[in-house]
Coordinates of C-alpha atoms and ligand atoms in Angstrom, one line a residue:
M1 CA 26.9 -4.5 -18.7
T2 CA 25.3 -1.1 -18.9
R3 CA 27.5 1.6 -17.4
P4 CA 26.0 4.1 -14.9
V5 CA 25.1 7.4 -16.4
P6 CA 27.4 10.2 -15.2
A7 CA 26.4 13.5 -13.7
I8 CA 27.9 16.7 -15.2
V9 CA 28.3 19.3 -12.5
I10 CA 28.9 23.0 -13.4
L11 CA 29.3 26.1 -11.3
G12 CA 28.6 28.9 -13.9
N13 CA 27.2 29.6 -17.3
G14 CA 30.7 29.8 -18.7
S15 CA 31.0 26.0 -18.7
L16 CA 27.5 25.3 -20.1
A17 CA 28.7 24.9 -23.7
T18 CA 31.4 22.4 -22.7
A19 CA 29.0 20.6 -20.5
Q20 CA 26.5 20.3 -23.4
K21 CA 29.2 18.9 -25.6
I22 CA 30.0 16.2 -23.1
Q23 CA 26.3 15.5 -22.5
Q24 CA 25.9 14.7 -26.2
F25 CA 28.4 11.9 -25.7
Y26 CA 26.5 10.5 -22.7
P27 CA 22.8 10.3 -23.6
G28 CA 20.8 10.6 -20.4
A29 CA 23.5 12.4 -18.4
L30 CA 22.1 15.4 -16.6
I31 CA 23.8 18.8 -16.2
H32 CA 23.6 20.0 -12.6
G33 CA 24.0 23.8 -12.3
L34 CA 24.4 26.0 -9.3
T35 CA 21.2 27.8 -8.6
G36 CA 21.2 31.5 -9.5
R37 CA 24.4 31.1 -11.5
V38 CA 23.4 28.7 -14.3
E39 CA 20.5 29.0 -16.7
G40 CA 19.6 26.0 -18.8
A41 CA 20.8 23.2 -16.5
D42 CA 18.7 20.1 -16.2
R43 CA 18.9 20.1 -12.4
V44 CA 19.8 22.9 -10.0
Y45 CA 21.6 22.5 -6.8
R46 CA 22.3 24.9 -3.9
E47 CA 25.5 23.6 -2.4
F48 CA 28.3 22.3 -4.5
G49 CA 30.0 20.3 -1.8
A50 CA 26.9 18.5 -0.5
T51 CA 25.8 17.8 -4.1
L52 CA 29.1 16.3 -5.2
R53 CA 29.4 14.2 -2.0
E54 CA 25.8 12.9 -2.5
L55 CA 26.5 11.9 -6.1
Y56 CA 29.7 10.2 -5.0
Q57 CA 28.0 8.3 -2.3
Q58 CA 25.4 7.1 -4.7
D59 CA 28.2 5.8 -6.9
T60 CA 27.4 8.2 -9.7
P61 CA 30.3 9.0 -12.1
I62 CA 31.0 12.7 -11.8
I63 CA 32.3 15.0 -14.5
A64 CA 33.0 18.3 -12.7
L65 CA 33.7 21.4 -14.8
C66 CA 36.0 23.2 -12.4
A67 CA 39.4 23.1 -10.9
A68 CA 40.7 19.7 -10.0
G69 CA 41.7 21.1 -6.6
I70 CA 38.1 22.0 -5.7
V71 CA 36.9 18.5 -6.5
I72 CA 39.7 16.9 -4.5
R73 CA 39.1 19.1 -1.5
T74 CA 35.4 18.5 -1.6
L75 CA 35.6 14.7 -1.8
A76 CA 38.6 14.2 0.4
P77 CA 36.6 13.5 3.6
L78 CA 34.9 10.6 1.8
L79 CA 38.0 9.0 0.5
L80 CA 39.1 7.2 3.6
E81 CA 35.6 5.5 3.9
K82 CA 35.1 2.3 2.3
G83 CA 32.1 2.2 -0.1
A84 CA 31.4 3.7 -3.4
E85 CA 34.2 4.8 -5.7
P86 CA 32.8 6.0 -8.9
P87 CA 34.9 7.6 -11.6
V88 CA 35.5 11.3 -10.9
L89 CA 36.9 13.7 -13.5
A90 CA 37.7 17.4 -13.6
V91 CA 37.3 19.1 -17.0
A92 CA 38.5 22.6 -17.7
E93 CA 35.5 24.9 -18.2
D94 CA 36.6 25.7 -21.8
G95 CA 37.1 22.0 -22.5
S96 CA 40.9 22.3 -22.9
A97 CA 41.8 19.7 -20.3
V98 CA 40.4 16.4 -19.1
V99 CA 41.8 15.1 -15.8
P100 CA 40.8 11.7 -14.4
L101 CA 41.0 12.0 -10.6
L102 CA 39.4 9.0 -8.9
G103 CA 37.9 5.7 -9.7
G104 CA 40.8 4.1 -11.6
L105 CA 39.1 0.7 -11.1
G106 CA 35.8 2.1 -12.2
G107 CA 37.0 3.0 -15.6
V108 CA 37.9 6.7 -15.1
N109 CA 40.6 6.6 -17.7
V110 CA 38.2 5.1 -20.3
M111 CA 35.9 8.0 -19.6
A112 CA 38.7 10.5 -19.7
R113 CA 39.7 9.3 -23.2
E114 CA 36.1 9.4 -24.4
I115 CA 35.5 12.9 -23.2
A116 CA 38.9 14.1 -24.5
A117 CA 38.0 12.6 -27.9
A118 CA 34.6 14.4 -27.9
L119 CA 36.4 17.7 -27.0
E120 CA 39.3 17.0 -29.4
V121 CA 42.0 17.3 -26.7
S122 CA 44.1 14.6 -25.1
A123 CA 43.3 13.2 -21.7
A124 CA 45.7 13.7 -18.8
I125 CA 46.3 10.0 -18.2
T126 CA 48.8 9.5 -15.4
T127 CA 48.4 5.8 -14.8
S128 CA 51.8 4.3 -15.9
G129 CA 50.6 0.8 -16.5
E130 CA 47.8 2.0 -18.7
L131 CA 50.1 4.4 -20.6
R132 CA 52.6 1.7 -21.3
F133 CA 50.3 -1.3 -22.0
G134 CA 47.2 0.5 -23.4
T135 CA 44.9 -1.2 -20.9
C136 CA 44.5 -1.3 -17.2
L137 CA 45.2 -4.8 -16.2
L138 CA 43.7 -4.1 -12.8
N139 CA 40.4 -3.0 -14.3
P140 CA 39.2 -5.8 -16.6
P141 CA 36.1 -5.0 -18.8
S142 CA 32.7 -6.2 -17.7
G143 CA 32.5 -10.0 -17.9
Y144 CA 35.9 -10.4 -16.2
V145 CA 37.1 -9.9 -12.7
L146 CA 40.5 -9.5 -11.2
G147 CA 41.4 -12.1 -8.5
D148 CA 43.5 -10.0 -6.2
L149 CA 44.0 -6.3 -6.4
E150 CA 47.1 -6.1 -4.2
L151 CA 48.8 -8.9 -6.1
G152 CA 47.8 -7.1 -9.3
K153 CA 49.4 -3.8 -8.3
R154 CA 52.7 -5.6 -7.6
F155 CA 52.3 -7.5 -10.9
V156 CA 51.9 -4.3 -12.8
S157 CA 54.9 -2.7 -11.1
D158 CA 57.0 -5.7 -12.0
L159 CA 55.9 -5.3 -15.6
L160 CA 56.8 -1.6 -15.5
A161 CA 60.2 -2.5 -14.1
G162 CA 60.8 -4.5 -17.3
E163 CA 59.6 -8.1 -16.7
T164 CA 57.7 -10.0 -19.4
V165 CA 54.5 -12.0 -19.0
R166 CA 52.8 -15.2 -20.2
I167 CA 49.0 -15.3 -20.8
E168 CA 47.2 -18.5 -20.1
G169 CA 43.6 -18.9 -21.2
S170 CA 41.8 -16.5 -23.4
A171 CA 40.4 -13.0 -22.9
P172 CA 40.0 -11.0 -26.1
W173 CA 40.7 -7.7 -24.5
L174 CA 44.1 -8.9 -23.2
A175 CA 45.1 -9.9 -26.6
Q176 CA 44.6 -6.4 -27.8
A177 CA 46.8 -4.9 -25.0
Q178 CA 50.4 -4.2 -25.7
L179 CA 51.7 -6.5 -22.9
P180 CA 55.4 -7.6 -23.1
E181 CA 54.5 -11.2 -23.8
N182 CA 57.0 -14.0 -23.7
E183 CA 56.2 -17.7 -23.4
H184 CA 59.1 -18.3 -21.0
A185 CA 58.2 -15.4 -18.7
R186 CA 58.2 -15.8 -14.9
L187 CA 55.0 -13.8 -14.6
T188 CA 51.7 -15.4 -15.7
V189 CA 48.2 -14.0 -16.3
H190 CA 45.8 -16.9 -15.9
V191 CA 42.3 -16.5 -17.3
G192 CA 39.8 -19.2 -16.3
H193 CA 36.9 -20.1 -14.1
A194 CA 38.5 -23.2 -12.4
E195 CA 39.4 -22.9 -8.7
R196 CA 43.3 -23.2 -8.5
A197 CA 45.7 -23.1 -5.6
P198 CA 47.4 -19.7 -5.4
A199 CA 50.7 -19.7 -7.3
A200 CA 53.5 -17.3 -7.0
H201 CA 53.9 -14.8 -9.9
E202 CA 50.4 -15.6 -11.2
L203 CA 47.7 -13.0 -11.6
R204 CA 44.2 -14.6 -11.8
I205 CA 41.5 -13.2 -13.9
Y206 CA 38.1 -14.8 -13.7
P207 CA 35.6 -14.8 -16.6
R208 CA 32.1 -14.5 -15.3
N209 CA 30.8 -17.4 -17.3
V210 CA 29.2 -19.5 -14.5
L211 CA 25.5 -19.6 -13.7
V212 CA 24.2 -21.1 -10.4
A213 CA 20.6 -22.3 -10.4
V214 CA 18.9 -23.0 -7.1
A215 CA 15.6 -24.9 -7.1
G216 CA 13.4 -24.6 -4.0
E217 CA 14.1 -23.4 -0.5
V218 CA 17.6 -24.1 0.7
A219 CA 18.3 -23.3 4.4
D220 CA 21.7 -21.6 4.0
A221 CA 21.8 -20.9 0.3
S222 CA 25.1 -19.2 0.1
A223 CA 26.8 -22.0 2.1
A224 CA 25.2 -24.6 -0.2
I225 CA 26.3 -22.7 -3.3
R226 CA 29.8 -22.3 -2.0
Q227 CA 30.0 -26.0 -1.2
A228 CA 28.7 -27.0 -4.6
L229 CA 31.2 -24.7 -6.3
R230 CA 34.0 -26.2 -4.3
Q231 CA 33.0 -29.7 -5.2
A232 CA 32.9 -28.8 -8.8
G233 CA 36.3 -27.0 -8.6
I234 CA 34.8 -23.7 -9.8
A235 CA 35.9 -20.4 -8.5
V236 CA 33.2 -18.4 -6.8
Q237 CA 34.5 -15.2 -8.5
S238 CA 33.4 -16.6 -11.9
V239 CA 29.7 -16.7 -10.9
A240 CA 27.8 -14.3 -13.1
C241 CA 24.5 -14.7 -11.5
L242 CA 22.1 -16.8 -9.4
L243 CA 19.0 -18.1 -11.0
A244 CA 15.7 -19.3 -9.4
A245 CA 12.1 -20.0 -10.4
D246 CA 9.6 -17.1 -10.2
S247 CA 7.9 -18.9 -7.4
E248 CA 11.0 -18.2 -5.2
M249 CA 10.9 -14.5 -5.9
A250 CA 9.6 -13.2 -2.6
G251 CA 11.8 -15.4 -0.4
S252 CA 14.7 -13.9 1.5
T253 CA 17.2 -16.8 1.5
L254 CA 18.2 -16.4 -2.1
R255 CA 18.2 -12.7 -1.9
E256 CA 20.6 -12.9 1.0
A257 CA 22.8 -15.4 -0.8
A258 CA 23.0 -13.1 -3.8
L259 CA 24.0 -10.2 -1.6
E260 CA 26.6 -12.3 0.2
L261 CA 28.1 -13.5 -3.1
S262 CA 27.7 -10.0 -4.6
V263 CA 26.0 -11.4 -7.7
P264 CA 22.7 -10.5 -9.3
L265 CA 19.7 -12.8 -8.7
R266 CA 17.5 -13.5 -11.8
F267 CA 14.3 -15.5 -12.3
V268 CA 12.8 -17.7 -14.9
S269 CA 9.2 -18.8 -15.1
A270 CA 10.1 -22.5 -15.3
A271 CA 9.7 -24.6 -12.2
G272 CA 11.3 -27.9 -11.5
A273 CA 14.9 -29.1 -11.0
A274 CA 17.8 -26.7 -11.0
T275 CA 19.1 -28.2 -14.3
E276 CA 15.8 -27.4 -16.0
L277 CA 16.1 -23.8 -14.8
V278 CA 19.5 -23.6 -16.4
H279 CA 18.2 -24.9 -19.8
H280 CA 15.6 -22.1 -19.7
A281 CA 18.2 -19.5 -19.3
I282 CA 21.4 -20.2 -21.2
R283 CA 23.0 -22.8 -23.4
P284 CA 25.6 -24.2 -21.0
V285 CA 28.8 -25.9 -22.0
S286 CA 28.5 -28.2 -19.0
I287 CA 26.3 -28.7 -15.9
V288 CA 27.3 -30.1 -12.6
G289 CA 25.6 -30.3 -9.2
D290 CA 22.3 -31.8 -8.3
D291 CA 18.6 -31.1 -8.6
V292 CA 18.8 -28.4 -5.9
V293 CA 22.0 -26.5 -6.9
A294 CA 23.1 -26.8 -10.4
I295 CA 26.2 -25.1 -11.8
A296 CA 26.3 -24.3 -15.5
V297 CA 29.4 -23.1 -17.3
A298 CA 29.1 -21.1 -20.5
E299 CA 31.7 -20.6 -23.2
Q300 CA 31.8 -16.8 -22.9
P301 CA 31.2 -14.5 -20.0
L302 CA 27.4 -14.2 -19.3
E303 CA 25.5 -10.9 -19.4
P304 CA 23.1 -11.3 -16.4
S305 CA 20.7 -8.6 -17.7
Q306 CA 20.1 -11.0 -20.6
I307 CA 19.2 -13.9 -18.4
G308 CA 15.6 -14.3 -17.2
R309 CA 14.4 -11.2 -15.4
P310 CA 15.0 -9.6 -12.0
R311 CA 12.4 -9.3 -9.3
G312 CA 10.3 -6.3 -10.1
R313 CA 10.2 -3.3 -7.8
L314 CA 7.5 -0.8 -7.1
A315 CA 8.2 2.2 -5.0
V316 CA 5.5 4.7 -4.0
I317 CA 7.4 7.9 -3.3
G318 CA 6.7 11.3 -1.8
L319 CA 8.3 14.2 -3.6
G320 CA 7.8 16.6 -0.7
P321 CA 6.1 19.9 -1.3
G322 CA 8.1 20.6 -4.5
A323 CA 11.5 22.1 -3.8
A324 CA 14.3 19.6 -4.7
D325 CA 16.1 20.1 -1.4
L326 CA 13.1 19.0 0.5
M327 CA 13.1 15.6 -1.3
V328 CA 14.6 12.8 0.8
P329 CA 17.8 11.2 -0.7
A330 CA 16.1 7.7 -0.8
V331 CA 13.5 9.2 -3.1
K332 CA 16.1 10.7 -5.4
A333 CA 17.9 7.4 -5.6
E334 CA 14.7 5.6 -6.4
L335 CA 13.9 8.1 -9.2
A336 CA 17.4 7.5 -10.6
R337 CA 16.9 3.7 -10.8
A338 CA 13.3 3.8 -12.2
N339 CA 12.5 2.3 -15.5
D340 CA 8.9 3.6 -15.4
V341 CA 7.4 6.6 -13.6
L342 CA 3.6 6.9 -13.1
G343 CA 1.6 9.7 -11.7
Y344 CA -0.4 12.8 -12.2
E345 CA 1.3 14.8 -14.9
T346 CA 2.1 17.8 -12.7
Y347 CA 3.9 15.6 -10.1
V348 CA 5.7 13.5 -12.7
R349 CA 7.0 16.7 -14.2
M350 CA 8.0 17.9 -10.7
A351 CA 10.0 14.6 -10.2
G352 CA 12.0 15.1 -13.5
P353 CA 14.0 15.6 -15.5
F354 CA 14.3 12.1 -16.7
R355 CA 16.7 10.2 -18.9
A356 CA 15.7 9.2 -22.4
D357 CA 15.5 5.5 -21.3
Q358 CA 12.9 6.2 -18.6
V359 CA 9.3 5.7 -19.5
L360 CA 6.8 8.2 -18.2
H361 CA 3.1 7.3 -17.8
C362 CA 1.2 10.5 -17.0
T363 CA -2.5 10.1 -16.0
D364 CA -5.3 12.1 -14.7
N365 CA -5.4 12.7 -11.0
R366 CA -8.6 10.8 -10.5
E367 CA -7.5 7.5 -12.0
E368 CA -5.8 6.3 -8.8
M369 CA -6.8 2.6 -8.8
Q370 CA -6.2 2.2 -12.5
R371 CA -2.7 3.8 -12.0
A372 CA -2.0 1.5 -9.1
R373 CA -2.9 -1.6 -11.1
H374 CA -0.9 -0.4 -14.1
A375 CA 2.1 0.0 -11.8
F376 CA 1.8 -3.6 -10.6
E377 CA 1.5 -4.9 -14.1
L378 CA 4.8 -3.2 -15.1
A379 CA 6.6 -4.2 -11.9
A380 CA 5.5 -7.8 -12.3
Q381 CA 7.4 -7.9 -15.6
G382 CA 10.6 -7.3 -13.6
R383 CA 10.8 -3.5 -14.1
S384 CA 11.6 -0.9 -11.6
V385 CA 8.6 1.2 -11.2
V386 CA 7.9 4.5 -9.3
V387 CA 4.6 5.9 -8.5
V388 CA 4.8 9.6 -7.5
S389 CA 2.8 11.6 -5.1
S390 CA 3.4 15.1 -3.9
G391 CA 4.2 15.5 -0.2
D392 CA 4.0 12.2 1.5
P393 CA 2.5 9.3 -0.5
G394 CA 0.6 8.0 2.6
V395 CA -1.2 11.3 3.2
F396 CA -4.3 11.5 0.9
A397 CA -2.2 10.0 -1.9
M398 CA -1.1 7.0 -3.8
A399 CA 0.3 4.6 -1.2
A400 CA -3.1 3.5 0.1
A401 CA -4.4 3.0 -3.5
V402 CA -1.4 0.9 -4.3
L403 CA -1.9 -1.3 -1.2
E404 CA -5.6 -1.6 -1.9
A405 CA -4.9 -2.8 -5.5
L406 CA -2.5 -5.4 -4.1
H407 CA -4.9 -6.5 -1.4
E408 CA -7.6 -7.0 -4.0
S409 CA -5.4 -9.0 -6.3
S410 CA -4.7 -12.7 -6.1
D411 CA -2.1 -12.5 -8.9
A412 CA 1.1 -14.1 -7.4
A413 CA 3.2 -12.0 -9.7
W414 CA 1.9 -8.8 -8.1
H415 CA 2.5 -10.2 -4.6
N416 CA 6.1 -11.1 -5.6
V417 CA 6.9 -7.5 -6.4
D418 CA 9.4 -5.8 -4.1
L419 CA 7.1 -3.0 -2.8
E420 CA 8.3 -0.1 -0.8
I421 CA 6.7 3.2 0.3
L422 CA 9.2 6.0 0.6
P423 CA 8.0 9.0 2.7
G424 CA 8.1 12.7 1.8
V425 CA 7.5 16.0 3.6
S426 CA 3.8 16.5 3.7
A427 CA 2.2 19.9 2.8
S428 CA 1.0 20.4 6.4
L429 CA 4.5 19.9 7.8
A430 CA 6.2 22.0 5.1
T431 CA 3.7 24.8 5.7
A432 CA 4.0 24.6 9.5
A433 CA 7.8 24.8 9.3
Q434 CA 7.6 28.0 7.3
A435 CA 5.2 29.6 9.8
G436 CA 7.1 28.4 12.8
A437 CA 5.6 25.6 14.8
P438 CA 1.8 25.8 14.7
L439 CA 1.6 22.0 14.9
G440 CA 3.9 21.9 17.9
H441 CA 1.4 20.2 20.1
D442 CA -1.4 17.6 19.3
F443 CA -3.0 18.2 16.0
C444 CA -5.5 16.6 13.6
V445 CA -5.2 16.1 9.9
L446 CA -8.3 16.2 7.7
S447 CA -9.2 16.2 4.1
L448 CA -12.2 18.4 3.5
S449 CA -13.0 16.6 0.3
D450 CA -16.3 14.7 0.3
N451 CA -15.5 13.0 -3.0
L452 CA -14.5 9.8 -1.2
K453 CA -16.3 10.1 2.2
P454 CA -19.7 11.4 3.3
W455 CA -19.9 15.0 4.3
S456 CA -21.6 14.0 7.6
I457 CA -18.4 12.2 8.7
I458 CA -16.3 15.3 8.0
E459 CA -18.7 17.4 10.0
K460 CA -18.6 15.0 12.9
R461 CA -14.8 14.9 12.9
L462 CA -14.4 18.6 12.6
D463 CA -16.8 19.1 15.5
L464 CA -15.0 16.6 17.8
A465 CA -11.5 17.7 16.8
A466 CA -12.3 21.3 17.4
Q467 CA -14.0 20.4 20.7
A468 CA -10.9 18.4 21.7
D469 CA -8.7 21.6 21.2
L470 CA -6.6 19.9 18.5
A471 CA -4.8 22.2 16.1
L472 CA -6.2 21.4 12.6
A473 CA -4.6 20.9 9.2
F474 CA -7.0 20.9 6.3
Y475 CA -6.0 19.3 3.0
N476 CA -8.1 19.7 -0.1
P477 CA -9.9 22.7 1.5
I478 CA -11.9 23.8 -1.5
S479 CA -12.4 23.3 -5.2
R480 CA -14.7 24.4 -8.0
S481 CA -16.9 21.4 -7.5
R482 CA -16.8 21.8 -3.7
P483 CA -17.4 25.5 -3.2
W484 CA -19.4 25.6 0.2
Q485 CA -17.7 23.0 2.3
L486 CA -14.9 25.1 3.7
G487 CA -17.3 27.8 4.9
R488 CA -19.3 25.2 6.7
A489 CA -16.2 23.7 8.2
L490 CA -15.1 27.1 9.5
E491 CA -18.5 27.6 11.1
I492 CA -18.2 24.3 13.0
V493 CA -14.7 25.1 14.2
S494 CA -15.8 28.6 15.2
Q495 CA -18.3 27.1 17.6
H496 CA -15.4 25.9 19.7
R497 CA -12.6 28.4 19.0
E498 CA -12.1 32.1 19.5
P499 CA -12.2 34.5 16.5
G500 CA -8.6 35.5 17.4
T501 CA -7.3 31.9 16.9
P502 CA -4.3 32.1 14.6
V503 CA -4.7 30.6 11.1
V504 CA -1.9 29.9 8.6
L505 CA -2.5 29.7 4.9
G506 CA 0.3 28.2 2.8
R507 CA -0.1 28.2 -0.9
D508 CA 2.2 26.4 -3.3
I509 CA 4.7 25.9 -0.4
G510 CA 8.1 24.8 -1.7
R511 CA 7.1 25.7 -5.3
P512 CA 7.7 28.8 -7.4
G513 CA 5.5 31.7 -6.3
Q514 CA 4.8 30.2 -2.9
T515 CA 2.9 32.4 -0.4
L516 CA 2.5 32.2 3.3
R517 CA -0.2 34.2 5.1
V518 CA -1.0 34.4 8.8
T519 CA -4.5 35.5 9.8
T520 CA -7.1 34.7 12.4
L521 CA -10.2 32.5 12.4
G522 CA -12.4 35.6 12.6
Q523 CA -10.8 37.2 9.6
L524 CA -10.4 34.1 7.4
G525 CA -12.5 34.2 4.2
V526 CA -13.0 31.3 1.9
D527 CA -11.9 33.5 -1.0
Q528 CA -8.4 33.5 0.4
V529 CA -8.2 29.7 -0.1
D530 CA -7.9 27.5 -3.1
M531 CA -7.1 23.9 -3.8
R532 CA -3.4 24.6 -3.7
T533 CA -3.6 25.9 -0.2
M534 CA -2.9 24.3 3.1
V535 CA -5.1 25.6 6.0
L536 CA -3.7 25.3 9.5
I537 CA -5.9 26.4 12.4
G538 CA -4.4 26.9 15.8
S539 CA -5.6 25.4 19.1
S540 CA -6.5 27.6 22.1
T541 CA -2.9 27.8 23.0
T542 CA -1.4 28.8 19.6
R543 CA 0.4 32.1 19.8
V544 CA 1.9 34.6 17.4
F545 CA 4.6 37.3 17.6
P546 CA 6.3 39.5 15.0
R547 CA 9.5 38.7 13.2
L548 CA 12.0 41.4 12.5
D549 CA 11.2 41.2 8.8
G550 CA 7.6 42.2 9.4
S551 CA 6.1 38.8 9.1
T552 CA 4.8 36.7 11.9
W553 CA 6.0 33.6 13.9
V554 CA 3.2 31.2 14.8
Y555 CA 3.7 28.4 17.4
T556 CA 1.8 26.1 19.6
P557 CA 3.7 25.6 22.8
R558 CA 4.5 22.1 24.0
S559 CA 2.8 22.7 27.3
Y560 CA -0.6 24.0 28.3
G561 CA 1.2 26.0 31.0
D562 CA -1.3 28.0 33.0
K563 CA -4.1 26.6 30.9
L564 CA -3.6 23.2 32.6
T565 CA -7.3 22.9 33.3
P566 CA -9.4 20.2 31.7
I567 CA -11.4 21.2 28.6
Q568 CA -15.2 21.3 29.3
Ligands
SAH1 N1 0.2 13.8 -0.4 C1 0.1 15.3 -0.3 C2 -1.4 15.8 -0.1 C3 -2.3 15.5 -1.3 S1 -3.9 16.2 -1.1 C4 0.9 15.7 0.9 O1 1.3 14.9 1.7 O2 1.2 16.9 1.0 C5 -3.7 17.7 -1.9 C6 -3.8 18.9 -1.0 O3 -2.6 19.0 -0.3 C7 -4.0 20.2 -1.7 O4 -5.4 20.5 -2.0 C8 -3.5 21.2 -0.7 O5 -4.4 21.4 0.3 C9 -2.3 20.4 -0.1 N2 -1.0 20.7 -0.7 C10 -0.3 19.9 -1.5 N3 0.9 20.5 -1.8 C11 0.9 21.7 -1.3 C12 1.8 22.8 -1.3 N4 2.9 22.7 -2.0 N5 1.5 23.9 -0.7 C13 0.3 24.0 0.0 N6 -0.6 23.0 0.1 C14 -0.3 21.9 -0.6

């Protein structure tokens, strides 16, 4: 199984060299540096605590180059919650000490040893069982799972107290451990996929060597699978994955069953009986069950990622205006899981940095439909694909193009893709927030680009929106190929609005070199606006007042107040 890529978190430039040494050992791991303190990090963060907790909750292994105490204090509030428990390590800034802190069952000691070896020091392993036996019995390698953790803990403490152990069944990693083996021992480690009655003094370890194939719709799939396993005398813990035909991909029953059983769900293109699906996926030792649910047992643990393929995923995401802290966490998580990232080059770069295993497909801004189709082609192969937009993907951006491509397609593989649109902070909202609340009452969002719609429609909408006293947000206000449109738009608005109406111009908001300018409709010149500018025009009630720093607050009150007279 591929292990999750750790995040290396540093607080100052003093730890950068150590961080880079560790990074060489974990290709794809990113160095997260505190903004203003670290130069040369892959990602910058503002708040150490929030960053560490977010990584932890996303189940990302954490290597923090700082005092162990800081890490413990920061993560303490999360430790009582159930949920993610990734490995967490503290490493001395000069690389002289490696301390595994949390995630004993997630392999933290293995990581500690790896890092210590890379830094040529020894890891501060404190787990007695592991020190004594050279392996953590409670944390079998991928392909094996421990039956009962509580029992396991007692088992290890009995071993530490001097008892011996007998091993039944085979697991190569156990053979390598230095367990105090004795064929007459009272304690037994039993490795096998058969369902057995619980026995005193027996620790069960299940190999994940069972595949369950389900053909067709089954009403309560997880109950049917459990029953079939029971009948076959096979432990549910040994199930490595569920398998179904491609035609079942979009259905929810199997997805729910896989979730309930905590196993991956894979697909093969073959249709037909469950036994046929099995033969397309693995070479089983034996098959039991019927045409609907077939259970196949393999000789060795199965690697689910090598069996068939997963349901592909396509997420159309909004990066927000640009600043990392204005990107929603769901979007960050989606970027982390992506195999492929598609988009206009500037936005793809904004979404990075990426790991070496992630494939970037940068295209011209105008090739929207082509990009959307390409995204479906990749996702239909079972890949996890992200299409990036700036701001919100549903606002003059890729979400509509992706849906249009799907709507036009009759390819079942495209319709099977797990499609999701993840929102972002749109430029109008990011700009409004910096100015105050100019869009605090009803407002209208318009793109002034007549590339994709007739100019006459734009004029009509401008006229009616201005007449209706809506505050206005203009996207795509001007460009080299559309030089006169903004001037004409302002003329139309001015027919219904006073020259003193507040106007906000936000340029590159949330990006380096951002500017925010507050002016009035009468003073606004088209030369103050370019294609990276957001234009917000107030309504008749929009007001301004000075801030102490010399700039201006702009807001549109929630109420018409003494202007509660109908508009003529
Ligand atoms: N999907 C994007 C909008 C794409 S249209 C969103 O929701 O924000 C592109 C237009 O958005 C630009 O011409 C500009 O008017 C505006 N825009 C996008 N990002 C901006 C930013 N960071 N600052 C100001 N305006 C921006």
